[in-house]
Coordinates of C-alpha atoms in Angstrom, one line a residue:
Chain A
M15 CA 0.0 0.0 0.0
P16 CA 1.5 3.4 -0.9
A17 CA 2.3 5.7 2.0
E18 CA -0.1 8.6 2.6
P19 CA 1.1 11.6 0.6
T20 CA 2.8 14.3 2.7
V21 CA 3.5 17.9 2.1
A22 CA 7.1 16.9 1.2
D23 CA 5.6 15.2 -1.9
L24 CA 4.3 18.5 -3.3
D25 CA 5.8 21.8 -4.2
E26 CA 4.2 25.0 -2.9
Q27 CA 2.1 25.6 -6.0
E28 CA 0.8 22.0 -5.9
L29 CA -0.1 22.3 -2.2
L30 CA -1.8 25.7 -2.7
A31 CA -3.8 24.1 -5.5
R32 CA -5.1 21.6 -2.9
I33 CA -5.9 24.3 -0.4
F34 CA -7.5 27.1 -2.4
P35 CA -10.7 25.2 -3.4
H36 CA -11.6 25.0 0.3
L37 CA -11.4 28.7 1.0
P38 CA -14.4 30.9 0.7
V39 CA -14.0 34.2 -1.2
G40 CA -16.0 36.3 1.3
D41 CA -18.3 39.2 0.7
A42 CA -15.5 41.8 1.3
T43 CA -12.8 40.2 -0.8
L44 CA -11.7 42.5 -3.7
V45 CA -8.5 40.8 -4.7
P46 CA -8.4 37.1 -3.7
P47 CA -5.3 35.0 -2.8
G48 CA -2.7 34.6 -5.6
D49 CA -1.0 38.0 -5.8
D50 CA 1.5 39.5 -3.4
A51 CA -1.3 40.6 -1.2
A52 CA -5.1 40.5 -1.0
V53 CA -7.3 43.5 -1.0
V54 CA -10.3 43.6 1.4
A55 CA -13.1 46.1 1.4
T56 CA -13.3 48.3 4.5
P57 CA -16.2 50.6 3.7
D58 CA -16.3 51.9 7.3
G59 CA -12.9 53.5 6.9
R60 CA -11.5 51.5 9.8
T61 CA -10.7 47.8 10.1
V62 CA -10.6 45.6 13.2
V63 CA -7.5 43.4 13.3
T64 CA -6.7 40.6 15.6
C65 CA -4.2 37.7 15.6
D66 CA -4.2 34.3 17.4
V67 CA -1.8 31.4 17.1
L68 CA -2.5 27.7 17.5
V69 CA 0.6 25.4 18.1
E70 CA 0.6 21.7 18.0
D71 CA 1.0 20.0 21.4
V72 CA 0.4 23.4 23.1
H73 CA -3.1 24.2 21.9
F74 CA -4.1 21.0 20.2
R75 CA -2.9 17.4 19.6
R76 CA -3.3 15.6 16.3
A77 CA -4.3 12.5 18.3
W78 CA -7.3 14.4 19.7
S79 CA -8.4 16.7 16.9
T80 CA -8.8 16.3 13.2
G81 CA -7.4 18.9 10.8
H82 CA -10.9 20.1 10.1
Q83 CA -11.5 20.6 13.9
V84 CA -8.3 22.6 14.2
G85 CA -9.3 24.8 11.3
L86 CA -12.7 25.4 12.7
R87 CA -11.2 26.3 16.1
A88 CA -8.6 28.6 14.5
A89 CA -11.4 30.4 12.7
A90 CA -13.7 30.5 15.7
Q91 CA -11.3 31.9 18.2
N92 CA -10.1 34.7 15.8
L93 CA -13.6 35.7 14.7
A94 CA -14.5 35.8 18.4
D95 CA -11.9 38.5 19.0
V96 CA -13.4 40.4 16.1
A97 CA -16.9 40.0 17.6
A98 CA -15.5 41.1 21.0
M99 CA -14.9 44.6 19.5
G100 CA -18.6 44.7 18.4
A101 CA -17.5 44.1 14.7
R102 CA -18.7 41.9 12.0
P103 CA -16.0 39.4 10.7
T104 CA -15.0 40.0 7.1
A105 CA -11.8 38.0 6.3
L106 CA -8.8 36.2 7.7
V107 CA -5.3 35.2 6.5
V108 CA -3.4 32.2 7.7
G109 CA 0.3 31.6 8.3
L110 CA 0.8 27.8 8.3
V111 CA 3.9 26.0 9.4
M112 CA 4.1 22.3 8.8
P113 CA 6.6 19.5 9.4
P114 CA 7.4 17.8 6.0
T115 CA 5.8 14.7 7.3
T116 CA 2.3 16.4 7.6
P117 CA -0.2 14.5 5.5
V118 CA -1.6 16.5 2.6
A119 CA -5.1 15.3 3.6
W120 CA -4.6 16.9 7.1
V121 CA -3.7 20.2 5.5
E122 CA -6.7 20.0 3.1
A123 CA -8.9 19.2 6.1
L124 CA -7.5 22.2 8.0
A125 CA -8.3 24.5 5.0
A126 CA -11.8 23.1 4.9
G127 CA -12.3 23.7 8.6
L128 CA -11.1 27.3 8.2
G129 CA -13.4 27.7 5.3
D130 CA -16.4 26.2 7.1
G131 CA -15.7 28.4 10.1
C132 CA -15.8 31.6 7.9
R133 CA -18.4 30.8 5.3
P134 CA -21.5 31.2 7.6
H135 CA -20.4 34.7 8.4
G136 CA -19.6 35.8 4.9
A137 CA -16.0 36.0 5.8
G138 CA -13.3 35.1 3.3
V139 CA -9.9 33.4 3.6
V140 CA -7.9 35.9 1.6
G141 CA -4.3 34.9 1.9
G142 CA -1.6 33.3 3.8
D143 CA 1.9 31.8 3.8
L144 CA 3.2 28.3 4.0
S145 CA 6.5 27.1 5.5
S146 CA 8.0 24.0 6.8
G147 CA 8.9 23.8 10.5
P148 CA 9.3 21.5 13.4
A149 CA 5.6 21.5 14.5
L150 CA 2.2 22.5 13.1
M151 CA 1.5 26.1 13.8
V152 CA -1.6 28.0 12.6
A153 CA -1.3 31.8 12.9
V154 CA -4.5 33.4 11.9
T155 CA -5.1 37.2 11.5
A156 CA -8.8 38.2 11.3
F157 CA -10.5 41.4 10.2
G158 CA -13.8 43.0 11.0
D159 CA -16.1 45.8 9.9
L160 CA -17.4 48.2 12.6
E161 CA -20.3 49.2 10.3
G162 CA -20.1 52.8 11.5
R163 CA -20.2 52.0 15.2
A164 CA -17.6 52.8 17.8
P165 CA -15.5 49.8 18.8
V166 CA -16.6 48.4 22.2
L167 CA -13.4 48.3 24.3
R168 CA -12.6 46.6 27.6
S169 CA -12.2 50.0 29.3
G170 CA -15.8 51.3 29.2
A171 CA -17.4 49.6 32.2
R172 CA -18.8 52.0 34.8
A173 CA -20.0 51.4 38.4
G174 CA -23.6 50.5 38.3
D175 CA -23.4 48.6 35.0
V176 CA -24.7 45.1 34.7
V177 CA -22.2 42.4 33.9
A178 CA -23.4 39.9 31.3
H179 CA -22.1 36.8 29.5
A180 CA -23.1 35.1 26.3
G181 CA -22.0 31.6 25.3
R182 CA -20.8 28.5 27.0
R183 CA -18.9 28.5 30.3
G184 CA -16.5 25.6 31.3
W185 CA -17.3 23.2 28.5
S186 CA -13.9 23.4 26.9
A187 CA -12.1 23.0 30.2
A188 CA -14.3 20.0 31.1
G189 CA -13.6 18.4 27.7
L190 CA -9.9 18.9 28.0
A191 CA -10.0 17.5 31.6
L192 CA -11.8 14.4 30.3
L193 CA -9.2 13.9 27.5
L194 CA -6.3 14.3 29.9
A195 CA -7.9 11.8 32.3
G196 CA -8.4 9.3 29.4
Q197 CA -12.1 9.7 29.8
G198 CA -12.8 11.3 26.5
G199 CA -15.6 8.9 25.7
A200 CA -17.6 9.9 28.8
D201 CA -19.1 13.0 27.2
D202 CA -18.6 13.6 23.5
A203 CA -20.2 17.0 23.5
L204 CA -17.8 18.4 26.1
V205 CA -14.8 17.0 24.3
D206 CA -16.1 18.4 21.0
A207 CA -16.5 21.8 22.8
F208 CA -12.7 21.6 23.6
R209 CA -11.9 20.7 20.0
V210 CA -14.1 23.3 18.4
P211 CA -15.4 26.2 20.5
C212 CA -18.8 27.7 19.5
P213 CA -18.5 31.4 20.3
P214 CA -21.7 33.5 20.0
L215 CA -20.2 35.5 17.1
T216 CA -23.3 37.6 16.2
A217 CA -23.7 38.5 19.9
G218 CA -20.8 40.9 19.6
V219 CA -22.6 43.2 17.1
D220 CA -25.8 42.8 19.0
A221 CA -24.1 43.9 22.2
A222 CA -22.7 46.9 20.5
R223 CA -26.1 47.9 19.1
A224 CA -27.6 47.4 22.6
G225 CA -25.2 49.9 24.1
A226 CA -22.7 47.6 25.8
T227 CA -20.2 49.8 27.7
A228 CA -17.4 47.1 27.6
L229 CA -17.0 43.9 25.8
M230 CA -14.3 41.1 25.6
D231 CA -13.7 37.6 24.5
V232 CA -13.4 35.1 27.4
S233 CA -10.4 33.0 26.3
D234 CA -8.4 32.5 29.5
G235 CA -11.2 31.9 32.0
L236 CA -13.9 34.1 33.5
L237 CA -12.0 35.3 36.5
R238 CA -8.9 36.1 34.7
D239 CA -10.5 37.9 31.8
A240 CA -13.0 39.7 34.1
G241 CA -9.9 41.0 36.0
R242 CA -8.5 42.4 32.8
L243 CA -11.8 44.1 32.0
A244 CA -11.9 45.5 35.6
R245 CA -8.4 46.9 35.4
A246 CA -8.9 48.4 32.0
S247 CA -12.1 50.1 33.1
G248 CA -10.8 51.0 36.6
V249 CA -13.7 49.2 38.3
T250 CA -14.4 46.1 40.3
L251 CA -16.6 43.3 39.0
D252 CA -18.8 41.5 41.5
L253 CA -19.9 38.2 39.9
A254 CA -22.9 36.2 41.1
D255 CA -22.6 32.6 42.3
P256 CA -21.5 30.8 39.1
C257 CA -23.7 27.8 39.8
V258 CA -26.7 30.2 39.7
A259 CA -25.5 32.6 37.0
F260 CA -24.5 29.7 34.7
D261 CA -27.0 27.2 36.1
D262 CA -27.5 25.5 32.7
D263 CA -23.8 25.0 32.3
A264 CA -23.4 23.9 35.9
R265 CA -26.0 21.2 35.5
R266 CA -24.5 20.1 32.1
L267 CA -21.0 19.8 33.6
A268 CA -22.0 18.2 36.8
P269 CA -21.6 14.5 35.7
A270 CA -18.2 15.1 34.3
A271 CA -17.2 17.1 37.4
D272 CA -18.4 14.2 39.6
L273 CA -16.5 11.7 37.4
L274 CA -13.2 13.5 37.8
G275 CA -13.7 14.8 41.3
V276 CA -13.6 18.4 40.2
D277 CA -15.5 21.4 41.8
V278 CA -17.7 22.5 38.8
R279 CA -17.0 26.2 40.0
E280 CA -13.4 25.7 38.9
W281 CA -14.5 25.1 35.3
L282 CA -17.1 27.8 35.4
L283 CA -14.8 30.4 36.8
A284 CA -11.4 29.5 35.5
G285 CA -11.9 27.3 32.5
G286 CA -10.6 28.9 29.3
E287 CA -11.1 28.5 25.5
D288 CA -14.9 28.6 25.4
H289 CA -14.7 32.1 23.7
G290 CA -17.9 33.4 25.3
L291 CA -18.4 37.1 25.4
L292 CA -18.2 39.1 28.6
A293 CA -20.0 42.5 28.5
T294 CA -21.2 45.3 30.6
F295 CA -24.4 47.2 30.0
P296 CA -26.0 50.2 31.6
A297 CA -28.3 49.2 34.4
G298 CA -31.8 48.6 33.0
A299 CA -30.6 48.0 29.4
A300 CA -32.4 45.1 27.7
L301 CA -29.8 42.4 27.2
P302 CA -29.7 41.0 23.7
A303 CA -29.9 37.2 23.5
P304 CA -28.1 35.1 24.5
F305 CA -26.5 37.4 27.1
V306 CA -27.5 36.6 30.7
P307 CA -26.8 38.8 33.7
V308 CA -23.9 37.4 35.8
G309 CA -22.9 40.2 38.1
R310 CA -22.6 44.0 38.6
V311 CA -19.9 46.6 38.3
L312 CA -18.8 48.3 41.5
A313 CA -16.6 51.3 42.1
R314 CA -12.9 50.3 42.0
A315 CA -11.9 48.4 45.2
A316 CA -8.8 46.5 46.3
T317 CA -9.7 43.4 44.3
D318 CA -10.4 43.3 40.5
V319 CA -13.1 40.6 40.8
L320 CA -15.3 39.4 43.6
V321 CA -17.7 36.5 43.6
E322 CA -20.8 37.1 45.7
G323 CA -19.0 40.1 47.2
A324 CA -15.9 38.1 48.4
R325 CA -12.5 37.2 47.0
P326 CA -13.0 34.1 44.9
A327 CA -11.7 30.9 46.5
V328 CA -11.1 28.8 43.5
G329 CA -8.4 28.9 40.7
T330 CA -7.9 32.4 39.4
S331 CA -5.0 31.9 37.2
G332 CA -6.5 30.8 33.9
W333 CA -4.1 29.7 31.3
D334 CA -0.6 31.0 30.9
H335 CA 1.6 29.7 28.1
F336 CA 5.0 30.3 29.7
R337 CA 4.7 29.7 33.4
A338 CA 5.0 26.1 34.4
Chain B
M2 CA 26.3 34.7 37.8
P3 CA 22.6 34.4 37.4
A4 CA 21.3 32.7 34.2
E5 CA 20.0 35.0 31.5
P6 CA 16.2 35.5 32.0
T7 CA 14.1 33.5 29.6
V8 CA 10.5 33.8 28.6
A9 CA 9.7 31.0 31.1
D10 CA 10.6 33.4 33.9
L11 CA 7.8 35.8 33.0
D12 CA 4.1 35.6 32.6
E13 CA 2.4 36.8 29.4
Q14 CA 1.6 40.3 30.9
E15 CA 5.2 40.7 32.1
L16 CA 6.5 39.7 28.7
L17 CA 4.1 42.1 26.9
A18 CA 5.2 44.9 29.2
R19 CA 8.8 44.3 27.9
I20 CA 7.6 44.2 24.2
F21 CA 5.2 47.1 24.0
P22 CA 7.7 49.9 24.5
H23 CA 9.5 48.9 21.4
L24 CA 6.4 49.0 19.1
P25 CA 5.6 52.2 17.2
V26 CA 1.9 53.3 17.3
G27 CA 1.8 54.2 13.6
D28 CA -0.1 57.0 11.9
A29 CA -3.1 54.7 11.1
T30 CA -3.6 53.2 14.5
L31 CA -6.9 54.1 16.1
V32 CA -7.0 51.4 18.9
P33 CA -3.6 50.2 19.9
P34 CA -2.6 46.8 21.2
G35 CA -4.2 45.8 24.6
D36 CA -7.8 45.1 23.7
D37 CA -9.2 42.0 22.0
A38 CA -8.3 43.6 18.6
A39 CA -6.7 46.7 17.2
V40 CA -8.5 49.2 15.0
V41 CA -6.6 50.6 12.0
A42 CA -7.7 53.5 9.8
T43 CA -8.4 52.5 6.2
P44 CA -9.6 55.8 4.7
D45 CA -9.4 54.4 1.2
G46 CA -12.2 52.0 1.9
R47 CA -10.0 49.1 1.0
T48 CA -7.0 47.5 2.8
V49 CA -4.1 45.5 1.4
V50 CA -3.4 42.4 3.5
T51 CA -0.4 40.1 3.3
C52 CA 1.1 37.4 5.5
D53 CA 4.7 36.0 5.8
V54 CA 6.1 33.5 8.3
L55 CA 9.7 33.2 9.4
V56 CA 10.7 29.9 11.1
E57 CA 13.9 29.3 13.0
D58 CA 16.4 27.0 11.2
V59 CA 14.2 27.3 8.0
H60 CA 14.5 31.1 7.4
F61 CA 17.0 32.2 10.0
R62 CA 19.5 30.8 12.5
R63 CA 20.0 32.4 15.9
A64 CA 23.7 31.7 15.5
W65 CA 23.7 33.9 12.4
S66 CA 21.1 36.6 13.1
T67 CA 20.3 38.7 16.2
G68 CA 16.7 39.1 17.3
H69 CA 16.9 42.7 16.1
Q70 CA 17.9 41.5 12.6
V71 CA 15.1 38.9 12.5
G72 CA 12.6 41.6 13.5
L73 CA 13.9 43.9 10.8
R74 CA 13.7 41.2 8.2
A75 CA 10.2 40.1 9.2
A76 CA 9.0 43.7 8.9
A77 CA 10.9 44.3 5.6
Q78 CA 9.6 41.3 3.8
N79 CA 6.0 41.9 4.8
L80 CA 6.1 45.6 4.0
A81 CA 7.7 44.6 0.6
D82 CA 4.5 42.6 -0.2
V83 CA 2.4 45.6 0.6
A84 CA 4.6 47.8 -1.6
A85 CA 4.3 45.2 -4.4
M86 CA 0.6 46.1 -4.6
G87 CA 1.5 49.7 -5.1
A88 CA 0.3 50.5 -1.5
R89 CA 1.7 52.4 1.4
P90 CA 2.4 50.2 4.5
T91 CA 0.2 51.2 7.5
A92 CA 0.5 48.5 10.2
L93 CA 1.4 45.0 11.0
V94 CA 0.5 42.3 13.6
V95 CA 2.8 39.5 14.8
G96 CA 2.1 36.0 16.0
L97 CA 5.2 34.9 17.9
V98 CA 5.9 31.4 19.0
M99 CA 8.9 30.8 21.3
P100 CA 10.5 27.9 23.1
P101 CA 10.4 28.5 26.9
T102 CA 14.2 28.8 26.8
T103 CA 14.2 31.9 24.6
P104 CA 16.0 34.7 26.3
V105 CA 13.8 37.7 27.1
A106 CA 16.5 39.9 25.6
W107 CA 16.1 38.1 22.3
V108 CA 12.4 38.8 22.2
E109 CA 12.9 42.5 23.2
A110 CA 15.4 42.8 20.4
L111 CA 13.0 41.2 17.9
A112 CA 10.3 43.7 19.0
A113 CA 12.8 46.5 18.6
G114 CA 13.7 45.2 15.1
L115 CA 10.0 45.0 14.1
G116 CA 9.5 48.5 15.4
D117 CA 12.6 49.9 13.7
G118 CA 11.5 48.3 10.4
C119 CA 8.0 50.0 10.6
R120 CA 8.8 53.4 12.1
P121 CA 10.4 55.0 9.1
H122 CA 7.3 54.2 7.1
G123 CA 4.8 55.5 9.7
A124 CA 3.5 52.0 10.1
G125 CA 2.5 50.7 13.5
V126 CA 2.8 47.3 15.2
V127 CA -0.8 47.1 16.4
G128 CA -1.2 43.7 17.9
G129 CA -0.2 40.1 18.1
D130 CA -0.2 36.9 20.0
L131 CA 2.4 35.0 22.0
S132 CA 2.7 31.3 22.5
S133 CA 5.2 28.7 23.5
G134 CA 6.3 26.2 20.9
P135 CA 9.2 24.0 19.8
A136 CA 11.0 26.7 17.7
L137 CA 10.9 30.4 17.1
M138 CA 8.3 31.3 14.6
V139 CA 7.4 34.9 13.6
A140 CA 4.2 35.2 11.6
V141 CA 3.6 38.7 10.4
T142 CA 0.5 40.1 8.7
A143 CA 0.9 43.5 7.2
F144 CA -1.6 46.1 5.9
G145 CA -1.4 48.9 3.4
D146 CA -3.3 51.8 2.0
L147 CA -3.9 52.2 -1.7
E148 CA -4.6 55.9 -1.3
G149 CA -7.3 55.8 -4.0
R150 CA -5.2 54.0 -6.6
A151 CA -6.0 50.6 -8.2
P152 CA -3.8 47.8 -6.8
V153 CA -1.1 46.8 -9.2
L154 CA -1.4 43.1 -9.8
R155 CA 0.8 40.5 -11.3
S156 CA -1.6 40.0 -14.1
G157 CA -1.4 43.3 -16.0
A158 CA 1.7 42.9 -18.1
R159 CA 1.1 43.3 -21.8
A160 CA 3.2 42.5 -24.9
G161 CA 5.4 45.5 -25.7
D162 CA 5.8 46.6 -22.0
V163 CA 9.2 47.2 -20.5
V164 CA 10.3 44.9 -17.7
A165 CA 12.0 46.8 -14.8
H166 CA 13.5 46.0 -11.5
A167 CA 14.2 48.0 -8.3
G168 CA 16.4 47.0 -5.5
R169 CA 19.3 44.6 -5.0
R170 CA 19.7 41.3 -6.9
G171 CA 21.6 38.3 -5.6
W172 CA 23.0 39.9 -2.4
S173 CA 21.0 37.8 0.0
A174 CA 21.8 34.5 -1.8
A175 CA 25.5 35.5 -1.9
G176 CA 25.4 36.3 1.8
L177 CA 23.7 33.0 2.7
A178 CA 26.2 31.1 0.5
L179 CA 29.1 32.7 2.3
L180 CA 27.6 31.8 5.7
L181 CA 27.0 28.2 4.6
A182 CA 30.6 28.0 3.4
G183 CA 31.9 29.3 6.7
Q184 CA 33.1 32.4 4.9
G185 CA 30.8 34.9 6.5
G186 CA 33.7 37.2 7.3
A187 CA 34.6 37.6 3.7
D188 CA 31.9 40.2 2.9
D189 CA 30.0 41.7 5.8
A190 CA 27.6 43.7 3.5
L191 CA 26.5 40.6 1.7
V192 CA 25.9 38.7 4.9
D193 CA 24.0 41.6 6.3
A194 CA 21.9 41.7 3.1
F195 CA 20.9 38.1 3.9
R196 CA 20.2 38.9 7.5
V197 CA 18.2 42.0 6.8
P198 CA 16.9 42.7 3.2
C199 CA 16.5 46.3 2.2
P200 CA 13.5 46.3 -0.2
P201 CA 12.9 49.6 -2.0
L202 CA 9.6 50.1 -0.2
T203 CA 8.6 53.5 -1.5
A204 CA 9.3 52.3 -5.1
G205 CA 6.0 50.4 -5.0
V206 CA 3.9 53.5 -4.7
D207 CA 6.1 55.3 -7.2
A208 CA 5.6 52.5 -9.7
A209 CA 1.9 52.6 -9.3
R210 CA 1.9 56.4 -9.8
A211 CA 4.1 56.0 -12.9
G212 CA 1.6 53.6 -14.5
A213 CA 3.1 50.2 -13.8
T214 CA 1.0 47.6 -15.5
A215 CA 2.2 44.7 -13.2
L216 CA 4.2 44.6 -10.0
M217 CA 5.5 42.0 -7.7
D218 CA 8.0 41.3 -4.9
V219 CA 10.9 39.2 -5.9
S220 CA 11.3 36.8 -3.0
D221 CA 12.0 33.5 -4.6
G222 CA 14.5 34.5 -7.3
L223 CA 14.1 36.6 -10.5
L224 CA 13.4 33.7 -12.9
R225 CA 10.9 32.0 -10.7
D226 CA 9.0 35.1 -9.8
A227 CA 9.2 36.5 -13.4
G228 CA 7.6 33.2 -14.4
R229 CA 4.7 33.8 -12.0
L230 CA 4.2 37.3 -13.4
A231 CA 4.3 35.9 -16.9
R232 CA 1.8 33.2 -16.2
A233 CA -0.5 35.5 -14.3
S234 CA -0.4 38.0 -17.3
G235 CA -0.5 35.4 -20.1
V236 CA 2.8 36.8 -21.5
T237 CA 6.4 35.8 -21.9
L238 CA 9.2 37.9 -20.3
D239 CA 12.4 38.2 -22.2
L240 CA 15.1 39.3 -19.7
A241 CA 18.4 41.0 -20.7
D242 CA 21.8 39.5 -19.9
P243 CA 21.7 39.8 -16.1
C244 CA 25.4 40.8 -16.0
V245 CA 24.4 43.8 -18.1
A246 CA 21.0 44.6 -16.6
F247 CA 22.3 44.2 -13.1
D248 CA 25.9 45.3 -13.8
D249 CA 26.4 47.1 -10.4
D250 CA 25.2 44.0 -8.6
A251 CA 27.3 41.7 -10.8
R252 CA 30.4 43.7 -10.0
R253 CA 29.6 43.8 -6.3
L254 CA 29.1 40.0 -6.1
A255 CA 32.0 39.0 -8.3
P256 CA 34.6 38.6 -5.5
A257 CA 32.3 36.4 -3.4
A258 CA 31.3 34.4 -6.5
D259 CA 35.0 33.9 -7.3
L260 CA 35.7 32.9 -3.7
L261 CA 33.0 30.2 -3.8
G262 CA 33.4 29.2 -7.4
V263 CA 29.8 30.2 -8.2
D264 CA 28.6 31.7 -11.5
V265 CA 27.3 35.1 -10.5
R266 CA 24.4 34.7 -12.9
E267 CA 23.1 32.0 -10.6
W268 CA 22.7 34.5 -7.8
L269 CA 21.4 37.3 -10.1
L270 CA 18.8 35.1 -11.7
A271 CA 17.9 32.5 -9.0
G272 CA 18.9 34.1 -5.7
G273 CA 15.9 34.8 -3.4
E274 CA 15.1 36.9 -0.4
D275 CA 16.3 40.3 -1.7
H276 CA 12.7 41.5 -2.0
G277 CA 13.4 43.8 -4.9
L278 CA 10.4 44.8 -7.0
L279 CA 9.7 43.5 -10.5
A280 CA 7.5 45.7 -12.6
T281 CA 6.3 46.2 -16.1
F282 CA 5.6 49.6 -17.6
P283 CA 4.2 50.7 -20.9
A284 CA 6.9 51.2 -23.5
G285 CA 8.2 54.7 -23.3
A286 CA 7.1 55.3 -19.7
A287 CA 9.6 57.2 -17.6
L288 CA 10.8 54.6 -15.0
P289 CA 10.7 56.0 -11.4
A290 CA 14.0 55.6 -9.6
P291 CA 15.4 53.2 -8.6
F292 CA 13.8 51.1 -11.3
V293 CA 16.1 50.0 -14.2
P294 CA 15.0 48.3 -17.4
V295 CA 15.8 44.6 -17.4
G296 CA 13.8 43.2 -20.3
R297 CA 10.7 43.3 -22.3
V298 CA 7.3 41.7 -22.5
L299 CA 6.6 39.4 -25.4
A300 CA 3.3 37.8 -26.5
R301 CA 2.8 34.5 -24.8
A302 CA 5.2 31.8 -26.0
A303 CA 6.0 28.2 -24.9
T304 CA 8.3 29.4 -22.2
D305 CA 7.4 31.8 -19.3
V306 CA 10.8 33.5 -19.2
L307 CA 13.6 33.9 -21.6
V308 CA 17.1 35.3 -21.1
E309 CA 18.4 37.1 -24.1
G310 CA 15.7 35.3 -26.2
A311 CA 16.7 31.8 -25.1
R312 CA 15.6 29.4 -22.4
P313 CA 17.8 30.2 -19.3
A314 CA 20.6 27.7 -18.6
V315 CA 21.1 28.3 -14.9
G316 CA 19.0 27.4 -11.8
T317 CA 15.4 28.2 -12.3
S318 CA 14.0 26.6 -9.3
G319 CA 14.3 29.3 -6.6
W320 CA 13.4 28.4 -3.1
D321 CA 10.9 25.8 -2.2
H322 CA 10.2 25.0 1.4
F323 CA 9.0 21.4 1.1
R324 CA 10.9 19.8 -1.7
A325 CA 14.2 18.4 -0.6

């Protein structure tokens, strides 16, 4: 049986010819891939720009995720950062580093995943670069259109605002914990949530339209990211009991937490990579679906984030790439 | 003596605090790094987007290049792709993957190099992402402003046009060849040209203003990239004798070529990574400095590129990352 073709069997043009058919052109693409650079429409006169890198054996393992899943995840987490500015995603570019032993089929699946992650939003994959290297690395830069609105920053929360959250909490952390414990078969939906997050991408624009005062993507855990929002805004966030604020998630995660002997609050408060949206709204504002109230904004105190008025007792560190 | 601090000694916030002071804000930066995404001004209503990745031991070696040089190179080669559309560079973002053993000082030098590469052009470094990984990888995405002009594509060359080139030819290949032969001390300027290319960045806008019909960055060698332009335009390029067309470069490279027993035509025609600009102009157009005429455009023939009317005899392959 012949060996599976790898990227070392193709030259760059041949590999690009395998990749391009998977990439959506996108509504904003004026000059598609193939020239020195692409040209993207930015009718607003501004463009939102964000960059996120996925590295093999740091962010994903090929034994756990297909190329298609890694592509979907790379698209989702970058488009989530666009949404977190209150913008509509328009396009992305991809820097892809691959060991020569990478199967061509894996790269095609990655491209298909990137395409499938962009297509529902009208976003195009407009360019990229390929290189060999010692590990798979997917560096995505994504763009978004503010459609005439002001960007919603982390720094706009004011005392008296409501803290709200949209999207899943703790699912990705629970899925990863199951995989690490060799219990991946115990709950496919949680493991899939780790492989491919499902950020509420349209909720970012909806939050901006509804008057959100601050907005951010929750990638490193609720406590850690809430702390960033609090410091940027010069306020303190007082979060509700997570088992009440995120009662659906808490119930959904309970069996896996029991199986692994984990306090579900740990996943709810410190679990990363779900890419939900954390927002603040003026008191009394109608929260756009699927935002739910999860706390309130206080005048700046000694602590960035409180839970039910007290310093949180469980893990506050979130994910850090460099610290052991 | 304490060990040199590495990125593993800092958390992400601490490392960002070391990096940010080196990064220029840029004329087009509306929301600088620090939020979920940056916002860049795109007054033209379009933005040029390009992406290029540098990988340790594929594109550079830490034994040969400082962090500052790698940063300068990463900026230069990305801004060259912006220039190659006839656009003015405005901003870039950087995905940076680092082994935990990477010295903090190396990362600071890289940031300083990126900043120094952008600052003279008014371009900002507006965001990025940091991750650990098995090797240093620098994934840059750069943006440019077309200032109301049409982008100059590879596909616009027409029979009868003049072929022109701006920038150095063969210096980078000669510098790399000296390093590989252990003769790096023989010609510092050539080795420096490999470490840090000096693309003629403002020549891209000048070419567009002067009516260039096609334009591209020469990154993989003149013959290979001229072949791409020829295929995109449906024409054949007939290049002049490179020792005449690039007489200054030929003379400058002669001692190194003699030392290594290389035909200088090989470097002139097939050497990559100089990031000069290849353009076509209507016959009779005044070529903006520093463009020089290097050939003419013929109706499409069986061969993409000719040299003095004949199939070129020396290396035509240029650089391919995957083929052995």
